[in-house]
């Protein structure tokens, strides 16, 4: 598979570490990082901290145009498939998840919807996009992040390899 020449993560992904999946230990904490998608898919990236305290990306799911209820059902399916209990899951949401609404039974923020479903939700503070990109690239290159060799993770890796800077041709502003 080729990497997009303008890819933000292309060079880093050439150095990425891929590992064979294994049975998660009982009681394993799973972190689920969300990208709520403004004009694209909502994505959930599932990860764990291994014995060396390094991040392993173990699963990925994304879908377009689905309500929060759909993603709650997916989380439940994940728990059943991987033998993870809800209390061992930490949902990591972007700063705007406290403001972005989604109809479930009534209008509520996305973060509040997941809290109401019984999940621990950690809402991140906003940081400059370039800072998060640099930290991610360095972490991949130094093998602080590794990737399970599974179809869902491989799909995510393919998407990452295509992620590129896009700019407004008039203002020159990055459009991410």
mmCIF file with all atom_site columns, C-alpha atoms in Angstrom:
data_model
loop_
_atom_site.group_PDB
_atom_site.id
_atom_site.type_symbol
_atom_site.label_atom_id
_atom_site.label_alt_id
_atom_site.label_comp_id
_atom_site.label_asym_id
_atom_site.label_entity_id
_atom_site.label_seq_id
_atom_site.pdbx_PDB_ins_code
_atom_site.Cartn_x
_atom_site.Cartn_y
_atom_site.Cartn_z
_atom_site.occupancy
_atom_site.B_iso_or_equiv
_atom_site.pdbx_formal_charge
_atom_site.auth_seq_id
_atom_site.auth_comp_id
_atom_site.auth_asym_id
_atom_site.auth_atom_id
_atom_site.pdbx_PDB_model_num
ATOM 1   C CA . UNK A 1 1   ? 0.000   0.000   0.000  1.00 0.00 ? 1   UNK A CA 1
ATOM 2   C CA . UNK A 1 2   ? 1.336   3.394   -0.941 1.00 0.00 ? 2   UNK A CA 1
ATOM 3   C CA . UNK A 1 3   ? 1.339   6.447   1.284  1.00 0.00 ? 3   UNK A CA 1
ATOM 4   C CA . UNK A 1 4   ? 0.001   9.779   0.099  1.00 0.00 ? 4   UNK A CA 1
ATOM 5   C CA . UNK A 1 5   ? 3.001   12.083  -0.492 1.00 0.00 ? 5   UNK A CA 1
ATOM 6   C CA . UNK A 1 6   ? 1.205   14.945  1.326  1.00 0.00 ? 6   UNK A CA 1
ATOM 7   C CA . UNK A 1 7   ? 0.173   12.722  4.228  1.00 0.00 ? 7   UNK A CA 1
ATOM 8   C CA . UNK A 1 8   ? 0.591   14.211  7.693  1.00 0.00 ? 8   UNK A CA 1
ATOM 9   C CA . UNK A 1 9   ? 1.393   10.791  9.165  1.00 0.00 ? 9   UNK A CA 1
ATOM 10  C CA . UNK A 1 10  ? 2.851   9.003   6.115  1.00 0.00 ? 10  UNK A CA 1
ATOM 11  C CA . UNK A 1 11  ? 6.515   9.072   7.151  1.00 0.00 ? 11  UNK A CA 1
ATOM 12  C CA . UNK A 1 12  ? 5.649   8.117   10.743 1.00 0.00 ? 12  UNK A CA 1
ATOM 13  C CA . UNK A 1 13  ? 3.498   5.191   9.645  1.00 0.00 ? 13  UNK A CA 1
ATOM 14  C CA . UNK A 1 14  ? 6.427   3.754   7.663  1.00 0.00 ? 14  UNK A CA 1
ATOM 15  C CA . UNK A 1 15  ? 8.138   3.312   11.054 1.00 0.00 ? 15  UNK A CA 1
ATOM 16  C CA . UNK A 1 16  ? 5.027   2.094   12.878 1.00 0.00 ? 16  UNK A CA 1
ATOM 17  C CA . UNK A 1 17  ? 5.153   -1.084  14.958 1.00 0.00 ? 17  UNK A CA 1
ATOM 18  C CA . UNK A 1 18  ? 2.488   -3.709  14.269 1.00 0.00 ? 18  UNK A CA 1
ATOM 19  C CA . UNK A 1 19  ? 1.802   -6.557  16.680 1.00 0.00 ? 19  UNK A CA 1
ATOM 20  C CA . UNK A 1 20  ? -0.311  -9.686  16.706 1.00 0.00 ? 20  UNK A CA 1
ATOM 21  C CA . UNK A 1 21  ? -3.562  -9.391  18.681 1.00 0.00 ? 21  UNK A CA 1
ATOM 22  C CA . UNK A 1 22  ? -3.985  -11.350 21.900 1.00 0.00 ? 22  UNK A CA 1
ATOM 23  C CA . UNK A 1 23  ? -6.659  -12.077 24.495 1.00 0.00 ? 23  UNK A CA 1
ATOM 24  C CA . UNK A 1 24  ? -7.118  -9.057  26.750 1.00 0.00 ? 24  UNK A CA 1
ATOM 25  C CA . UNK A 1 25  ? -6.439  -9.826  30.414 1.00 0.00 ? 25  UNK A CA 1
ATOM 26  C CA . UNK A 1 26  ? -9.425  -9.823  32.764 1.00 0.00 ? 26  UNK A CA 1
ATOM 27  C CA . UNK A 1 27  ? -9.892  -6.346  34.157 1.00 0.00 ? 27  UNK A CA 1
ATOM 28  C CA . UNK A 1 28  ? -7.992  -4.671  31.301 1.00 0.00 ? 28  UNK A CA 1
ATOM 29  C CA . UNK A 1 29  ? -8.771  -0.944  31.067 1.00 0.00 ? 29  UNK A CA 1
ATOM 30  C CA . UNK A 1 30  ? -9.746  0.122   27.547 1.00 0.00 ? 30  UNK A CA 1
ATOM 31  C CA . UNK A 1 31  ? -9.560  3.706   26.340 1.00 0.00 ? 31  UNK A CA 1
ATOM 32  C CA . UNK A 1 32  ? -11.905 4.793   23.558 1.00 0.00 ? 32  UNK A CA 1
ATOM 33  C CA . UNK A 1 33  ? -10.884 7.998   21.821 1.00 0.00 ? 33  UNK A CA 1
ATOM 34  C CA . UNK A 1 34  ? -13.555 9.780   19.822 1.00 0.00 ? 34  UNK A CA 1
ATOM 35  C CA . UNK A 1 35  ? -13.409 11.953  16.743 1.00 0.00 ? 35  UNK A CA 1
ATOM 36  C CA . UNK A 1 36  ? -16.943 13.302  16.501 1.00 0.00 ? 36  UNK A CA 1
ATOM 37  C CA . UNK A 1 37  ? -16.623 14.224  12.837 1.00 0.00 ? 37  UNK A CA 1
ATOM 38  C CA . UNK A 1 38  ? -17.924 17.572  11.669 1.00 0.00 ? 38  UNK A CA 1
ATOM 39  C CA . UNK A 1 39  ? -18.213 16.871  7.949  1.00 0.00 ? 39  UNK A CA 1
ATOM 40  C CA . UNK A 1 40  ? -17.055 13.281  8.045  1.00 0.00 ? 40  UNK A CA 1
ATOM 41  C CA . UNK A 1 41  ? -17.455 10.073  10.023 1.00 0.00 ? 41  UNK A CA 1
ATOM 42  C CA . UNK A 1 42  ? -17.599 9.776   13.777 1.00 0.00 ? 42  UNK A CA 1
ATOM 43  C CA . UNK A 1 43  ? -14.747 7.484   14.776 1.00 0.00 ? 43  UNK A CA 1
ATOM 44  C CA . UNK A 1 44  ? -13.874 5.485   17.880 1.00 0.00 ? 44  UNK A CA 1
ATOM 45  C CA . UNK A 1 45  ? -10.320 4.250   18.378 1.00 0.00 ? 45  UNK A CA 1
ATOM 46  C CA . UNK A 1 46  ? -9.904  1.599   21.080 1.00 0.00 ? 46  UNK A CA 1
ATOM 47  C CA . UNK A 1 47  ? -6.583  1.299   22.892 1.00 0.00 ? 47  UNK A CA 1
ATOM 48  C CA . UNK A 1 48  ? -4.921  -0.192  25.960 1.00 0.00 ? 48  UNK A CA 1
ATOM 49  C CA . UNK A 1 49  ? -1.785  0.466   27.944 1.00 0.00 ? 49  UNK A CA 1
ATOM 50  C CA . UNK A 1 50  ? 0.445   -2.606  27.812 1.00 0.00 ? 50  UNK A CA 1
ATOM 51  C CA . UNK A 1 51  ? 2.801   -3.903  30.527 1.00 0.00 ? 51  UNK A CA 1
ATOM 52  C CA . UNK A 1 52  ? 5.482   -1.447  29.343 1.00 0.00 ? 52  UNK A CA 1
ATOM 53  C CA . UNK A 1 53  ? 2.965   1.417   29.749 1.00 0.00 ? 53  UNK A CA 1
ATOM 54  C CA . UNK A 1 54  ? 2.862   1.963   25.978 1.00 0.00 ? 54  UNK A CA 1
ATOM 55  C CA . UNK A 1 55  ? -0.291  2.466   23.954 1.00 0.00 ? 55  UNK A CA 1
ATOM 56  C CA . UNK A 1 56  ? -1.615  -0.307  21.717 1.00 0.00 ? 56  UNK A CA 1
ATOM 57  C CA . UNK A 1 57  ? -4.344  0.488   19.209 1.00 0.00 ? 57  UNK A CA 1
ATOM 58  C CA . UNK A 1 58  ? -6.520  -2.627  19.380 1.00 0.00 ? 58  UNK A CA 1
ATOM 59  C CA . UNK A 1 59  ? -9.665  -1.724  17.437 1.00 0.00 ? 59  UNK A CA 1
ATOM 60  C CA . UNK A 1 60  ? -11.257 1.010   15.372 1.00 0.00 ? 60  UNK A CA 1
ATOM 61  C CA . UNK A 1 61  ? -14.762 1.805   14.192 1.00 0.00 ? 61  UNK A CA 1
ATOM 62  C CA . UNK A 1 62  ? -16.190 4.679   12.186 1.00 0.00 ? 62  UNK A CA 1
ATOM 63  C CA . UNK A 1 63  ? -19.521 5.452   10.586 1.00 0.00 ? 63  UNK A CA 1
ATOM 64  C CA . UNK A 1 64  ? -21.272 8.405   8.968  1.00 0.00 ? 64  UNK A CA 1
ATOM 65  C CA . UNK A 1 65  ? -24.653 9.865   9.804  1.00 0.00 ? 65  UNK A CA 1
ATOM 66  C CA . UNK A 1 66  ? -25.441 7.659   12.799 1.00 0.00 ? 66  UNK A CA 1
ATOM 67  C CA . UNK A 1 67  ? -26.839 8.977   16.094 1.00 0.00 ? 67  UNK A CA 1
ATOM 68  C CA . UNK A 1 68  ? -25.089 8.532   19.427 1.00 0.00 ? 68  UNK A CA 1
ATOM 69  C CA . UNK A 1 69  ? -27.410 5.593   20.171 1.00 0.00 ? 69  UNK A CA 1
ATOM 70  C CA . UNK A 1 70  ? -25.731 3.639   17.359 1.00 0.00 ? 70  UNK A CA 1
ATOM 71  C CA . UNK A 1 71  ? -22.277 4.178   18.897 1.00 0.00 ? 71  UNK A CA 1
ATOM 72  C CA . UNK A 1 72  ? -23.563 3.222   22.351 1.00 0.00 ? 72  UNK A CA 1
ATOM 73  C CA . UNK A 1 73  ? -24.799 -0.060  20.876 1.00 0.00 ? 73  UNK A CA 1
ATOM 74  C CA . UNK A 1 74  ? -21.417 -0.563  19.203 1.00 0.00 ? 74  UNK A CA 1
ATOM 75  C CA . UNK A 1 75  ? -19.644 -0.052  22.540 1.00 0.00 ? 75  UNK A CA 1
ATOM 76  C CA . UNK A 1 76  ? -21.866 -2.732  24.065 1.00 0.00 ? 76  UNK A CA 1
ATOM 77  C CA . UNK A 1 77  ? -21.065 -5.112  21.195 1.00 0.00 ? 77  UNK A CA 1
ATOM 78  C CA . UNK A 1 78  ? -17.344 -4.411  21.691 1.00 0.00 ? 78  UNK A CA 1
ATOM 79  C CA . UNK A 1 79  ? -17.629 -5.217  25.399 1.00 0.00 ? 79  UNK A CA 1
ATOM 80  C CA . UNK A 1 80  ? -19.330 -8.525  24.633 1.00 0.00 ? 80  UNK A CA 1
ATOM 81  C CA . UNK A 1 81  ? -16.828 -9.465  21.913 1.00 0.00 ? 81  UNK A CA 1
ATOM 82  C CA . UNK A 1 82  ? -13.679 -8.558  23.861 1.00 0.00 ? 82  UNK A CA 1
ATOM 83  C CA . UNK A 1 83  ? -14.900 -9.482  27.355 1.00 0.00 ? 83  UNK A CA 1
ATOM 84  C CA . UNK A 1 84  ? -14.509 -5.956  28.708 1.00 0.00 ? 84  UNK A CA 1
ATOM 85  C CA . UNK A 1 85  ? -16.829 -4.554  31.362 1.00 0.00 ? 85  UNK A CA 1
ATOM 86  C CA . UNK A 1 86  ? -18.212 -1.036  31.132 1.00 0.00 ? 86  UNK A CA 1
ATOM 87  C CA . UNK A 1 87  ? -16.483 0.038   34.359 1.00 0.00 ? 87  UNK A CA 1
ATOM 88  C CA . UNK A 1 88  ? -13.105 -0.684  32.727 1.00 0.00 ? 88  UNK A CA 1
ATOM 89  C CA . UNK A 1 89  ? -13.782 1.604   29.778 1.00 0.00 ? 89  UNK A CA 1
ATOM 90  C CA . UNK A 1 90  ? -12.701 5.246   29.658 1.00 0.00 ? 90  UNK A CA 1
ATOM 91  C CA . UNK A 1 91  ? -14.181 7.349   26.876 1.00 0.00 ? 91  UNK A CA 1
ATOM 92  C CA . UNK A 1 92  ? -11.940 10.197  25.749 1.00 0.00 ? 92  UNK A CA 1
ATOM 93  C CA . UNK A 1 93  ? -13.860 12.917  23.964 1.00 0.00 ? 93  UNK A CA 1
ATOM 94  C CA . UNK A 1 94  ? -12.791 16.134  22.262 1.00 0.00 ? 94  UNK A CA 1
ATOM 95  C CA . UNK A 1 95  ? -13.317 19.518  23.874 1.00 0.00 ? 95  UNK A CA 1
ATOM 96  C CA . UNK A 1 96  ? -16.445 20.263  21.839 1.00 0.00 ? 96  UNK A CA 1
ATOM 97  C CA . UNK A 1 97  ? -18.303 17.134  22.984 1.00 0.00 ? 97  UNK A CA 1
ATOM 98  C CA . UNK A 1 98  ? -19.809 19.108  25.885 1.00 0.00 ? 98  UNK A CA 1
ATOM 99  C CA . UNK A 1 99  ? -21.483 21.420  23.369 1.00 0.00 ? 99  UNK A CA 1
ATOM 100 C CA . UNK A 1 100 ? -22.288 19.187  20.394 1.00 0.00 ? 100 UNK A CA 1
ATOM 101 C CA . UNK A 1 101 ? -25.804 17.838  20.711 1.00 0.00 ? 101 UNK A CA 1
ATOM 102 C CA . UNK A 1 102 ? -27.265 14.621  19.410 1.00 0.00 ? 102 UNK A CA 1
ATOM 103 C CA . UNK A 1 103 ? -30.845 13.458  19.806 1.00 0.00 ? 103 UNK A CA 1
ATOM 104 C CA . UNK A 1 104 ? -31.186 10.252  21.803 1.00 0.00 ? 104 UNK A CA 1
ATOM 105 C CA . UNK A 1 105 ? -34.356 10.605  23.841 1.00 0.00 ? 105 UNK A CA 1
ATOM 106 C CA . UNK A 1 106 ? -33.921 14.377  24.138 1.00 0.00 ? 106 UNK A CA 1
ATOM 107 C CA . UNK A 1 107 ? -31.306 16.932  23.163 1.00 0.00 ? 107 UNK A CA 1
ATOM 108 C CA . UNK A 1 108 ? -28.180 16.508  25.240 1.00 0.00 ? 108 UNK A CA 1
ATOM 109 C CA . UNK A 1 109 ? -24.463 16.916  24.653 1.00 0.00 ? 109 UNK A CA 1
ATOM 110 C CA . UNK A 1 110 ? -22.574 13.915  23.337 1.00 0.00 ? 110 UNK A CA 1
ATOM 111 C CA . UNK A 1 111 ? -20.454 13.731  26.493 1.00 0.00 ? 111 UNK A CA 1
ATOM 112 C CA . UNK A 1 112 ? -23.552 13.806  28.698 1.00 0.00 ? 112 UNK A CA 1
ATOM 113 C CA . UNK A 1 113 ? -25.244 11.090  26.614 1.00 0.00 ? 113 UNK A CA 1
ATOM 114 C CA . UNK A 1 114 ? -22.340 8.698   27.248 1.00 0.00 ? 114 UNK A CA 1
ATOM 115 C CA . UNK A 1 115 ? -22.234 9.613   30.949 1.00 0.00 ? 115 UNK A CA 1
ATOM 116 C CA . UNK A 1 116 ? -25.987 8.939   31.184 1.00 0.00 ? 116 UNK A CA 1
ATOM 117 C CA . UNK A 1 117 ? -25.314 5.509   29.649 1.00 0.00 ? 117 UNK A CA 1
ATOM 118 C CA . UNK A 1 118 ? -22.959 4.731   32.552 1.00 0.00 ? 118 UNK A CA 1
ATOM 119 C CA . UNK A 1 119 ? -19.556 5.419   30.981 1.00 0.00 ? 119 UNK A CA 1
ATOM 120 C CA . UNK A 1 120 ? -16.699 7.373   32.504 1.00 0.00 ? 120 UNK A CA 1
ATOM 121 C CA . UNK A 1 121 ? -16.097 10.262  30.105 1.00 0.00 ? 121 UNK A CA 1
ATOM 122 C CA . UNK A 1 122 ? -12.954 12.370  30.032 1.00 0.00 ? 122 UNK A CA 1
ATOM 123 C CA . UNK A 1 123 ? -13.329 15.542  27.944 1.00 0.00 ? 123 UNK A CA 1
ATOM 124 C CA . UNK A 1 124 ? -10.014 16.877  26.698 1.00 0.00 ? 124 UNK A CA 1
ATOM 125 C CA . UNK A 1 125 ? -9.084  20.534  26.699 1.00 0.00 ? 125 UNK A CA 1
ATOM 126 C CA . UNK A 1 126 ? -8.514  22.113  23.318 1.00 0.00 ? 126 UNK A CA 1
ATOM 127 C CA . UNK A 1 127 ? -4.909  22.210  22.147 1.00 0.00 ? 127 UNK A CA 1
ATOM 128 C CA . UNK A 1 128 ? -3.461  23.428  18.853 1.00 0.00 ? 128 UNK A CA 1
ATOM 129 C CA . UNK A 1 129 ? -3.915  20.824  16.125 1.00 0.00 ? 129 UNK A CA 1
ATOM 130 C CA . UNK A 1 130 ? -0.253  20.998  15.111 1.00 0.00 ? 130 UNK A CA 1
ATOM 131 C CA . UNK A 1 131 ? 0.770   20.134  18.683 1.00 0.00 ? 131 UNK A CA 1
ATOM 132 C CA . UNK A 1 132 ? -1.377  16.995  18.740 1.00 0.00 ? 132 UNK A CA 1
ATOM 133 C CA . UNK A 1 133 ? -0.073  15.979  15.307 1.00 0.00 ? 133 UNK A CA 1
ATOM 134 C CA . UNK A 1 134 ? 3.569   16.328  16.403 1.00 0.00 ? 134 UNK A CA 1
ATOM 135 C CA . UNK A 1 135 ? 3.004   14.333  19.611 1.00 0.00 ? 135 UNK A CA 1
ATOM 136 C CA . UNK A 1 136 ? 1.258   11.572  17.665 1.00 0.00 ? 136 UNK A CA 1
ATOM 137 C CA . UNK A 1 137 ? 3.950   11.384  14.989 1.00 0.00 ? 137 UNK A CA 1
ATOM 138 C CA . UNK A 1 138 ? 6.740   11.238  17.577 1.00 0.00 ? 138 UNK A CA 1
ATOM 139 C CA . UNK A 1 139 ? 4.885   8.581   19.584 1.00 0.00 ? 139 UNK A CA 1
ATOM 140 C CA . UNK A 1 140 ? 4.458   6.377   16.518 1.00 0.00 ? 140 UNK A CA 1
ATOM 141 C CA . UNK A 1 141 ? 8.095   6.784   15.463 1.00 0.00 ? 141 UNK A CA 1
ATOM 142 C CA . UNK A 1 142 ? 9.399   5.993   18.972 1.00 0.00 ? 142 UNK A CA 1
ATOM 143 C CA . UNK A 1 143 ? 7.085   2.964   19.240 1.00 0.00 ? 143 UNK A CA 1
ATOM 144 C CA . UNK A 1 144 ? 5.163   4.465   22.148 1.00 0.00 ? 144 UNK A CA 1
ATOM 145 C CA . UNK A 1 145 ? 2.099   3.630   20.051 1.00 0.00 ? 145 UNK A CA 1
ATOM 146 C CA . UNK A 1 146 ? 1.767   0.268   18.306 1.00 0.00 ? 146 UNK A CA 1
ATOM 147 C CA . UNK A 1 147 ? -1.008  -1.174  16.198 1.00 0.00 ? 147 UNK A CA 1
ATOM 148 C CA . UNK A 1 148 ? -2.713  -4.558  16.334 1.00 0.00 ? 148 UNK A CA 1
ATOM 149 C CA . UNK A 1 149 ? -2.687  -6.445  13.041 1.00 0.00 ? 149 UNK A CA 1
ATOM 150 C CA . UNK A 1 150 ? -6.454  -6.683  12.606 1.00 0.00 ? 150 UNK A CA 1
ATOM 151 C CA . UNK A 1 151 ? -8.773  -5.636  9.810  1.00 0.00 ? 151 UNK A CA 1
ATOM 152 C CA . UNK A 1 152 ? -10.425 -2.740  11.737 1.00 0.00 ? 152 UNK A CA 1
ATOM 153 C CA . UNK A 1 153 ? -7.019  -1.340  12.765 1.00 0.00 ? 153 UNK A CA 1
ATOM 154 C CA . UNK A 1 154 ? -5.627  -1.810  9.253  1.00 0.00 ? 154 UNK A CA 1
ATOM 155 C CA . UNK A 1 155 ? -8.557  0.202   7.879  1.00 0.00 ? 155 UNK A CA 1
ATOM 156 C CA . UNK A 1 156 ? -7.735  2.977   10.351 1.00 0.00 ? 156 UNK A CA 1
ATOM 157 C CA . UNK A 1 157 ? -4.063  2.886   9.334  1.00 0.00 ? 157 UNK A CA 1
ATOM 158 C CA . UNK A 1 158 ? -5.079  3.236   5.666  1.00 0.00 ? 158 UNK A CA 1
ATOM 159 C CA . UNK A 1 159 ? -7.145  6.299   6.573  1.00 0.00 ? 159 UNK A CA 1
ATOM 160 C CA . UNK A 1 160 ? -4.282  7.775   8.597  1.00 0.00 ? 160 UNK A CA 1
ATOM 161 C CA . UNK A 1 161 ? -1.916  7.374   5.658  1.00 0.00 ? 161 UNK A CA 1
ATOM 162 C CA . UNK A 1 162 ? -4.285  9.471   3.533  1.00 0.00 ? 162 UNK A CA 1
ATOM 163 C CA . UNK A 1 163 ? -4.818  12.251  6.096  1.00 0.00 ? 163 UNK A CA 1
ATOM 164 C CA . UNK A 1 164 ? -3.336  15.451  4.713  1.00 0.00 ? 164 UNK A CA 1
ATOM 165 C CA . UNK A 1 165 ? -3.310  19.162  5.257  1.00 0.00 ? 165 UNK A CA 1
ATOM 166 C CA . UNK A 1 166 ? -5.976  20.962  3.292  1.00 0.00 ? 166 UNK A CA 1
ATOM 167 C CA . UNK A 1 167 ? -5.980  24.728  3.101  1.00 0.00 ? 167 UNK A CA 1
ATOM 168 C CA . UNK A 1 168 ? -8.336  27.467  2.082  1.00 0.00 ? 168 UNK A CA 1
ATOM 169 C CA . UNK A 1 169 ? -6.896  28.664  -1.235 1.00 0.00 ? 169 UNK A CA 1
ATOM 170 C CA . UNK A 1 170 ? -7.991  32.249  -0.505 1.00 0.00 ? 170 UNK A CA 1
ATOM 171 C CA . UNK A 1 171 ? -6.813  32.647  3.113  1.00 0.00 ? 171 UNK A CA 1
ATOM 172 C CA . UNK A 1 172 ? -4.197  29.879  3.279  1.00 0.00 ? 172 UNK A CA 1
ATOM 173 C CA . UNK A 1 173 ? -5.809  28.666  6.535  1.00 0.00 ? 173 UNK A CA 1
ATOM 174 C CA . UNK A 1 174 ? -5.547  24.943  7.323  1.00 0.00 ? 174 UNK A CA 1
ATOM 175 C CA . UNK A 1 175 ? -8.922  23.224  7.132  1.00 0.00 ? 175 UNK A CA 1
ATOM 176 C CA . UNK A 1 176 ? -7.922  19.915  8.766  1.00 0.00 ? 176 UNK A CA 1
#
